[in-house]
């Protein structure tokens, strides 16, 4: 998509004036959206288990008049509205909760407990705000249906499961999201922010979220008695050298201009004070933006671990195993700069330029990026929807106390303001995209 600034302004003006009372219409729909939010918040489901959530969203979309398909790539839901000739705009919301016991102290807090796959009883909470995303999707669906004489094209609503485990977008695309339904011209999404005040929006053009890889390293040695270390090759010592060696990959091998994170999040080995074990396991998370940096990180980890093992005298069969969990890998989210600029101007005109800021990229991951990484190269953009109550935000600024982050048991977004802002921002972005010619 390539639009001149003049065209941008003209389009925006047209779509806006045609829909000057969006704010009012969204305000009128807030009671039902708030009750939908509270229902979703109190009934969160874990990744790959979003059956009831999907059912409720499908009902909502059907009630609004969308052509709905369920069970797309697991509990994915697709709602279609073909409304004449025009572009296809896809809006995505994710649907899964997290294994967290909610500690917000709110009257509407989730009390759900379920057994996880390992058989442990865990609390479930929408600690990443996906309940806000779903409610905003339904609110937007309502506005675009109610105002369908103001746009032409195809609207594709996507409720995507299993975001937290990086599986949902992959599964929906694999099941033919772009071939069985429609290939979108633009994909837009939002994610609630635990750092931006409710009522505001922040957007990062270009790289917005990182490549994420989970990597295991199994360090092998030759165990024995702790009192006779000279008869062993100690994997605890090797693992220690590996952990320190890994620190030089980002600092000495990767360009300082390219973001890179290599974190060892877990290290386990041995069983007793006086036994030198045979094995130590490390678990790492890798982050980057550039796909070449990701490849460089993985290659360096393999080379460095093998080198340390060889230097200790281990034979080839005992070099550390480096396991990249490809099925959990998430590529970085790249916000198409032109689409990001277009969406930014659309949101500014709806909620005011003073409420829209440009944000820095973050090293967190989101499988939203996958929608732009098929062979179709569909332009995508995700924006941050402010979630923090303004008074809470101001108090934190004053005291310097950190705010509860996403995935915190204390994350309690100011949902009425966040949802109303999300619906207005998303509805106007879609309207502007439909009316861009
Ligand atoms: Zn999350
Ligand atoms: Zn999330």
Coordinates of C-alpha atoms and ligand atoms in Angstrom, one line a residue:
X1 CA 0.0 0.0 0.0
X2 CA 1.4 3.4 -0.9
X3 CA -0.6 6.5 -0.1
X4 CA 0.4 10.1 -0.4
X5 CA 0.0 12.3 2.7
X6 CA -2.7 14.2 0.8
X7 CA -4.6 11.0 0.1
X8 CA -4.3 10.0 3.7
X9 CA -5.8 13.2 4.9
X10 CA -8.6 13.1 2.4
X11 CA -9.6 9.6 3.1
X12 CA -9.5 10.2 6.8
X13 CA -11.6 13.3 6.5
X14 CA -14.2 11.4 4.4
X15 CA -14.4 8.4 6.7
X16 CA -14.6 10.5 9.8
X17 CA -17.3 12.9 8.8
X18 CA -19.4 10.1 7.6
X19 CA -19.2 8.6 11.0
X20 CA -19.0 11.5 13.3
X21 CA -21.1 9.9 16.0
X22 CA -19.0 6.8 16.4
X23 CA -18.1 7.9 19.9
X24 CA -21.8 8.2 20.8
X25 CA -22.7 4.8 19.3
X26 CA -19.8 3.1 21.2
X27 CA -20.9 4.8 24.4
X28 CA -24.5 3.4 23.9
X29 CA -23.1 -0.2 23.4
X30 CA -20.9 0.0 26.5
X31 CA -23.4 -1.7 29.0
X32 CA -23.5 -4.9 26.9
X33 CA -19.8 -4.8 26.1
X34 CA -19.0 -4.4 29.8
X35 CA -21.2 -7.4 30.7
X36 CA -19.5 -9.4 27.9
X37 CA -16.1 -8.4 29.3
X38 CA -17.1 -9.4 32.9
X39 CA -18.3 -12.8 31.6
X40 CA -15.1 -13.4 29.7
X41 CA -13.0 -12.2 32.6
X42 CA -14.7 -14.5 35.1
X43 CA -14.6 -17.5 32.7
X44 CA -11.0 -17.6 31.4
X45 CA -9.7 -20.7 29.7
X46 CA -6.2 -21.9 29.2
X47 CA -4.4 -22.2 25.8
X48 CA -5.9 -24.9 23.5
X49 CA -8.9 -25.2 25.9
X50 CA -10.9 -22.0 24.8
X51 CA -14.0 -24.0 23.9
X52 CA -16.6 -22.0 25.8
X53 CA -14.9 -18.7 25.0
X54 CA -15.0 -19.5 21.3
X55 CA -18.7 -20.6 21.6
X56 CA -19.6 -17.3 23.2
X57 CA -17.7 -15.2 20.6
X58 CA -19.3 -17.3 17.8
X59 CA -22.8 -16.6 19.3
X60 CA -22.0 -12.9 19.6
X61 CA -20.9 -12.7 15.9
X62 CA -23.9 -14.7 14.7
X63 CA -26.3 -12.5 16.6
X64 CA -24.7 -9.4 14.9
X65 CA -25.3 -11.0 11.5
X66 CA -21.9 -12.4 10.6
X67 CA -21.3 -15.6 8.7
X68 CA -19.5 -17.6 11.4
X69 CA -17.2 -20.7 11.2
X70 CA -16.0 -22.4 14.4
X71 CA -13.2 -24.8 15.1
X72 CA -10.7 -23.2 12.7
X73 CA -7.3 -24.4 13.8
X74 CA -8.5 -25.6 17.2
X75 CA -11.0 -23.3 18.9
X76 CA -10.5 -20.5 16.3
X77 CA -13.6 -18.6 15.1
X78 CA -13.9 -16.7 11.9
X79 CA -16.7 -14.2 11.2
X80 CA -17.2 -12.9 7.7
X81 CA -19.2 -10.0 6.3
X82 CA -19.1 -9.6 2.6
X83 CA -20.3 -6.1 1.9
X84 CA -19.8 -5.3 -1.7
X85 CA -16.6 -4.6 -3.7
X86 CA -13.6 -3.4 -1.8
X87 CA -10.6 -4.5 0.2
X88 CA -10.6 -7.3 2.7
X89 CA -9.7 -6.2 6.2
X90 CA -9.0 -8.7 8.9
X91 CA -9.2 -7.9 12.6
X92 CA -7.7 -10.3 15.0
X93 CA -8.2 -10.9 18.7
X94 CA -6.6 -13.6 20.8
X95 CA -8.7 -15.6 23.3
X96 CA -6.6 -17.6 25.8
X97 CA -6.0 -17.0 29.5
X98 CA -3.0 -17.8 31.7
X99 CA -2.3 -20.2 34.6
X100 CA -2.3 -17.5 37.2
X101 CA -4.3 -17.1 40.4
X102 CA -5.8 -13.6 40.2
X103 CA -4.8 -11.3 43.0
X104 CA -6.4 -8.0 41.9
X105 CA -8.8 -8.0 44.7
X106 CA -11.6 -6.9 42.3
X107 CA -15.1 -8.0 43.0
X108 CA -15.2 -9.5 39.5
X109 CA -11.9 -11.3 39.8
X110 CA -11.6 -14.8 38.3
X111 CA -12.0 -17.7 40.7
X112 CA -11.5 -20.4 38.1
X113 CA -9.3 -23.3 38.9
X114 CA -8.5 -26.2 36.6
X115 CA -6.1 -29.0 36.2
X116 CA -3.4 -28.3 33.8
X117 CA -1.9 -30.9 31.4
X118 CA 0.5 -32.1 34.2
X119 CA -2.5 -32.7 36.5
X120 CA -1.7 -29.7 38.8
X121 CA -4.6 -27.5 40.0
X122 CA -3.9 -24.0 38.7
X123 CA -5.8 -20.7 38.8
X124 CA -6.8 -19.2 35.4
X125 CA -6.8 -15.5 34.7
X126 CA -7.0 -13.2 31.8
X127 CA -3.6 -11.8 32.9
X128 CA -2.7 -10.7 29.4
X129 CA -5.9 -8.8 28.8
X130 CA -7.2 -11.0 26.0
X131 CA -10.7 -10.4 27.4
X132 CA -10.3 -6.8 26.5
X133 CA -9.2 -7.8 23.0
X134 CA -12.2 -10.1 22.5
X135 CA -14.6 -7.5 23.8
X136 CA -13.1 -4.8 21.6
X137 CA -13.5 -7.2 18.6
X138 CA -17.2 -7.7 19.3
X139 CA -17.7 -4.0 19.9
X140 CA -16.0 -3.3 16.6
X141 CA -18.0 -6.0 14.8
X142 CA -21.2 -4.3 16.0
X143 CA -20.1 -0.8 14.8
X144 CA -19.1 -2.0 11.4
X145 CA -22.3 -4.0 11.0
X146 CA -24.5 -1.0 12.2
X147 CA -22.6 1.3 9.8
X148 CA -22.3 -1.0 6.8
X149 CA -23.7 1.6 4.4
X150 CA -20.6 3.6 5.1
X151 CA -18.1 1.1 3.7
X152 CA -17.6 -1.6 1.0
X153 CA -15.5 -4.6 1.1
X154 CA -15.0 -7.8 3.2
X155 CA -14.6 -7.8 6.9
X156 CA -12.9 -10.8 8.5
X157 CA -13.2 -11.2 12.3
X158 CA -10.7 -13.6 13.7
X159 CA -10.8 -14.9 17.3
X160 CA -7.5 -16.8 17.6
X161 CA -6.8 -19.3 20.4
X162 CA -3.5 -20.4 21.9
X163 CA -1.5 -17.1 21.6
X164 CA 0.3 -17.6 24.8
X165 CA 1.9 -20.8 23.6
X166 CA 2.6 -19.5 20.1
X167 CA 0.3 -22.1 18.5
X168 CA -2.9 -20.4 17.5
X169 CA -2.0 -18.2 14.5
X170 CA 0.1 -21.0 13.0
X171 CA -2.8 -23.5 13.3
X172 CA -5.4 -21.1 11.9
X173 CA -3.2 -20.2 8.9
X174 CA -2.4 -23.9 8.4
X175 CA -6.1 -24.7 8.3
X176 CA -6.6 -22.3 5.4
X177 CA -7.5 -18.9 7.0
X178 CA -6.2 -17.1 3.9
X179 CA -7.4 -19.7 1.4
X180 CA -10.7 -21.0 2.7
X181 CA -12.0 -17.6 3.8
X182 CA -10.2 -14.7 2.2
X183 CA -6.7 -13.3 1.7
X184 CA -6.8 -10.1 3.6
X185 CA -5.4 -6.8 2.1
X186 CA -4.7 -5.6 5.7
X187 CA -4.6 -7.2 9.1
X188 CA -5.0 -5.2 12.2
X189 CA -4.9 -6.1 15.9
X190 CA -4.5 -4.6 19.3
X191 CA -2.9 -5.6 22.6
X192 CA -3.7 -4.0 25.9
X193 CA -0.8 -2.2 27.5
X194 CA 0.1 -2.3 31.2
X195 CA 2.3 0.8 30.8
X196 CA 0.0 3.2 28.8
X197 CA -2.9 5.0 30.4
X198 CA -6.5 3.9 29.4
X199 CA -7.8 6.2 26.8
X200 CA -4.5 6.3 24.9
X201 CA -3.0 4.3 22.1
X202 CA 0.7 3.7 21.3
X203 CA 2.0 2.3 18.1
X204 CA 5.5 1.2 17.0
X205 CA 6.0 1.3 13.2
X206 CA 8.4 -1.4 11.9
X207 CA 9.6 -4.1 14.3
X208 CA 7.2 -4.0 17.3
X209 CA 7.6 -7.4 19.0
X210 CA 10.5 -9.9 19.0
X211 CA 11.5 -13.3 17.6
X212 CA 11.1 -15.7 20.4
X213 CA 12.8 -19.1 20.7
X214 CA 12.9 -21.6 23.5
X215 CA 16.1 -23.6 23.5
X216 CA 17.3 -26.5 25.7
X217 CA 21.0 -27.3 26.1
X218 CA 21.8 -30.7 27.6
X219 CA 25.3 -30.6 28.8
X220 CA 26.9 -34.0 29.1
X221 CA 29.9 -35.1 31.2
X222 CA 31.4 -38.1 32.8
X223 CA 30.2 -38.4 36.4
X224 CA 31.8 -39.9 39.5
X225 CA 32.7 -39.2 43.1
X226 CA 33.0 -35.6 44.2
X227 CA 36.2 -36.4 46.0
X228 CA 37.9 -37.6 42.8
X229 CA 37.1 -34.8 40.2
X230 CA 40.2 -35.7 38.2
X231 CA 38.6 -39.0 37.2
X232 CA 35.5 -37.2 35.9
X233 CA 34.5 -34.5 33.4
X234 CA 32.2 -32.3 35.4
X235 CA 29.1 -31.1 33.6
X236 CA 28.4 -28.5 36.3
X237 CA 31.7 -26.8 35.5
X238 CA 31.0 -27.1 31.8
X239 CA 27.5 -25.7 32.2
X240 CA 28.9 -22.8 34.2
X241 CA 31.4 -22.0 31.5
X242 CA 28.7 -22.2 28.9
X243 CA 26.5 -19.8 30.8
X244 CA 29.3 -17.3 30.9
X245 CA 30.3 -18.0 27.3
X246 CA 26.7 -17.3 26.2
X247 CA 27.0 -13.7 27.5
X248 CA 29.6 -12.9 24.8
X249 CA 27.3 -13.9 21.9
X250 CA 25.2 -10.7 22.2
X251 CA 28.1 -8.5 23.4
X252 CA 30.8 -9.7 21.0
X253 CA 29.3 -11.5 18.0
X254 CA 26.1 -9.7 17.1
X255 CA 26.1 -6.2 15.8
X256 CA 25.5 -3.6 18.6
X257 CA 22.8 -2.1 16.3
X258 CA 20.8 -5.3 16.3
X259 CA 18.7 -6.2 19.5
X260 CA 19.5 -9.6 20.9
X261 CA 18.7 -11.3 24.2
X262 CA 20.0 -14.6 25.4
X263 CA 18.7 -15.5 28.8
X264 CA 19.3 -18.7 30.7
X265 CA 16.1 -19.1 32.7
X266 CA 16.7 -22.4 34.3
X267 CA 19.7 -24.7 35.2
X268 CA 19.3 -28.1 36.7
X269 CA 21.9 -30.8 37.4
X270 CA 23.2 -33.2 40.0
X271 CA 21.5 -34.8 43.0
X272 CA 23.9 -34.7 46.0
X273 CA 26.8 -32.8 47.5
X274 CA 29.4 -35.4 46.7
X275 CA 28.4 -36.7 43.4
X276 CA 29.6 -35.3 40.0
X277 CA 26.6 -35.9 37.7
X278 CA 26.5 -37.0 34.1
X279 CA 24.3 -34.2 32.9
X280 CA 23.1 -30.6 33.4
X281 CA 20.1 -29.1 31.6
X282 CA 19.8 -25.4 30.7
X283 CA 16.6 -23.7 29.4
X284 CA 17.0 -20.5 27.4
X285 CA 14.9 -17.9 25.9
X286 CA 16.2 -16.1 22.8
X287 CA 14.9 -12.8 21.6
X288 CA 15.8 -10.7 18.5
X289 CA 14.0 -8.9 15.6
X290 CA 16.0 -9.7 12.6
X291 CA 15.7 -13.3 11.3
X292 CA 19.4 -13.3 10.5
X293 CA 20.2 -12.5 14.1
X294 CA 18.1 -15.4 15.3
X295 CA 20.0 -17.7 13.0
X296 CA 23.3 -16.2 14.3
X297 CA 22.3 -16.8 17.9
X298 CA 21.4 -20.4 17.4
X299 CA 24.6 -21.1 15.3
X300 CA 26.8 -19.4 18.0
X301 CA 25.2 -21.4 20.8
X302 CA 25.9 -24.7 19.0
X303 CA 29.5 -23.7 18.2
X304 CA 30.2 -22.4 21.6
X305 CA 28.8 -25.3 23.5
X306 CA 30.6 -27.8 21.3
X307 CA 33.8 -25.9 21.7
X308 CA 33.6 -25.9 25.5
X309 CA 32.9 -29.6 25.5
X310 CA 35.8 -30.4 23.2
X311 CA 38.2 -28.2 25.3
X312 CA 37.3 -30.3 28.3
X313 CA 38.3 -33.4 26.4
X314 CA 34.8 -34.8 25.7
X315 CA 34.5 -36.8 22.5
X316 CA 32.0 -35.8 19.7
X317 CA 29.3 -38.1 21.0
X318 CA 29.2 -36.1 24.3
X319 CA 29.0 -32.6 22.9
X320 CA 26.0 -30.8 24.4
X321 CA 22.7 -31.3 22.6
X322 CA 21.1 -28.0 21.6
X323 CA 17.4 -28.4 21.1
X324 CA 15.5 -25.5 19.4
X325 CA 11.7 -25.9 20.1
X326 CA 10.7 -24.9 16.6
X327 CA 7.0 -25.6 17.3
X328 CA 7.1 -22.9 20.0
X329 CA 9.1 -20.4 17.9
X330 CA 7.4 -17.1 17.2
X331 CA 8.8 -14.8 14.5
X332 CA 9.0 -11.1 15.2
X333 CA 6.0 -8.8 14.6
X334 CA 6.8 -6.3 11.9
X335 CA 4.3 -3.5 11.7
X336 CA 4.2 -2.5 8.0
X337 CA 5.2 1.2 8.3
X338 CA 2.7 2.5 5.7
X339 CA -0.2 0.6 7.3
X340 CA 1.0 1.7 10.8
X341 CA 1.0 5.3 9.6
X342 CA -2.4 5.0 8.1
X343 CA -3.9 3.4 11.2
X344 CA -2.2 5.9 13.4
X345 CA -3.8 8.8 11.5
X346 CA -7.2 7.0 11.6
X347 CA -6.9 6.6 15.4
X348 CA -5.7 10.1 16.0
X349 CA -8.8 11.5 14.2
X350 CA -11.1 9.4 16.3
X351 CA -9.6 9.8 19.8
X352 CA -7.5 12.9 19.4
X353 CA -3.8 13.2 18.3
X354 CA -2.9 14.0 22.0
X355 CA -4.0 10.4 22.9
X356 CA -1.8 8.6 20.4
X357 CA 1.9 8.2 20.9
X358 CA 4.7 6.4 19.1
X359 CA 6.1 3.5 21.1
X360 CA 9.4 1.7 21.3
X361 CA 9.6 -1.9 20.1
X362 CA 9.6 -4.5 22.9
X363 CA 11.4 -7.9 23.3
X364 CA 8.1 -9.7 24.2
X365 CA 6.6 -12.0 21.5
X366 CA 3.2 -12.2 19.8
X367 CA 2.2 -14.7 17.2
X368 CA 0.3 -11.9 15.5
X369 CA 3.5 -11.4 13.4
X370 CA 2.7 -14.7 11.6
X371 CA -0.2 -13.1 9.7
X372 CA 2.3 -11.0 7.8
X373 CA 4.8 -13.9 7.2
X374 CA 3.0 -16.0 4.7
X375 CA 4.0 -16.0 1.1
X376 CA 1.3 -13.4 0.5
X377 CA 3.2 -10.8 2.5
X378 CA 0.0 -9.2 3.9
X379 CA 0.7 -5.9 5.6
X380 CA -0.1 -6.1 9.3
X381 CA -0.2 -3.7 12.2
X382 CA -0.8 -4.2 15.9
X383 CA -1.2 -1.3 18.3
X384 CA -1.0 -1.0 22.1
X385 CA -4.3 -0.1 23.7
X386 CA -3.7 1.8 27.0
X387 CA -5.0 -0.2 30.0
X388 CA -3.8 1.6 33.1
X389 CA -6.3 3.6 35.1
X390 CA -5.2 7.2 34.9
X391 CA -5.1 7.8 38.7
X392 CA -3.1 4.6 39.2
X393 CA -0.7 5.6 36.4
X394 CA -0.2 9.1 37.9
X395 CA 0.4 7.7 41.4
X396 CA 3.0 5.3 40.0
X397 CA 4.7 8.1 38.1
X398 CA 4.9 10.0 41.4
X399 CA 6.1 7.2 43.6
X400 CA 8.3 5.5 41.1
X401 CA 6.7 2.2 42.1
X402 CA 6.5 -0.2 39.1
X403 CA 3.0 -0.9 37.7
X404 CA 1.8 -4.5 37.6
X405 CA 2.9 -5.8 34.2
X406 CA 1.0 -8.0 31.8
X407 CA 1.0 -11.6 33.1
X408 CA 1.0 -10.2 36.7
X409 CA -1.6 -11.6 39.1
X410 CA -2.3 -8.0 40.0
X411 CA -2.9 -6.7 36.4
X412 CA -6.3 -5.0 36.5
X413 CA -7.0 -2.8 33.5
X414 CA -9.4 0.1 33.5
X415 CA -11.6 -1.9 31.3
X416 CA -14.5 0.4 30.5
X417 CA -12.2 3.1 29.1
X418 CA -9.9 0.7 27.5
X419 CA -12.7 -1.1 25.7
X420 CA -14.5 2.0 24.5
X421 CA -11.1 3.3 23.2
X422 CA -10.3 0.0 21.6
X423 CA -13.6 -0.2 19.7
X424 CA -13.4 3.4 18.5
X425 CA -9.7 3.0 17.4
X426 CA -10.4 -0.3 15.7
X427 CA -13.7 0.7 14.1
X428 CA -12.3 3.9 12.6
X429 CA -9.1 2.1 11.4
X430 CA -11.2 -0.4 9.6
X431 CA -13.6 2.2 8.1
X432 CA -10.6 4.3 6.9
X433 CA -9.1 1.2 5.3
X434 CA -12.3 0.3 3.5
X435 CA -12.7 3.8 2.3
X436 CA -9.2 4.4 1.1
X437 CA -9.8 4.5 -2.7
Ligands
LIG1 ZN1 0.6 -12.8 27.2
LIG2 ZN1 -1.2 -11.2 25.1

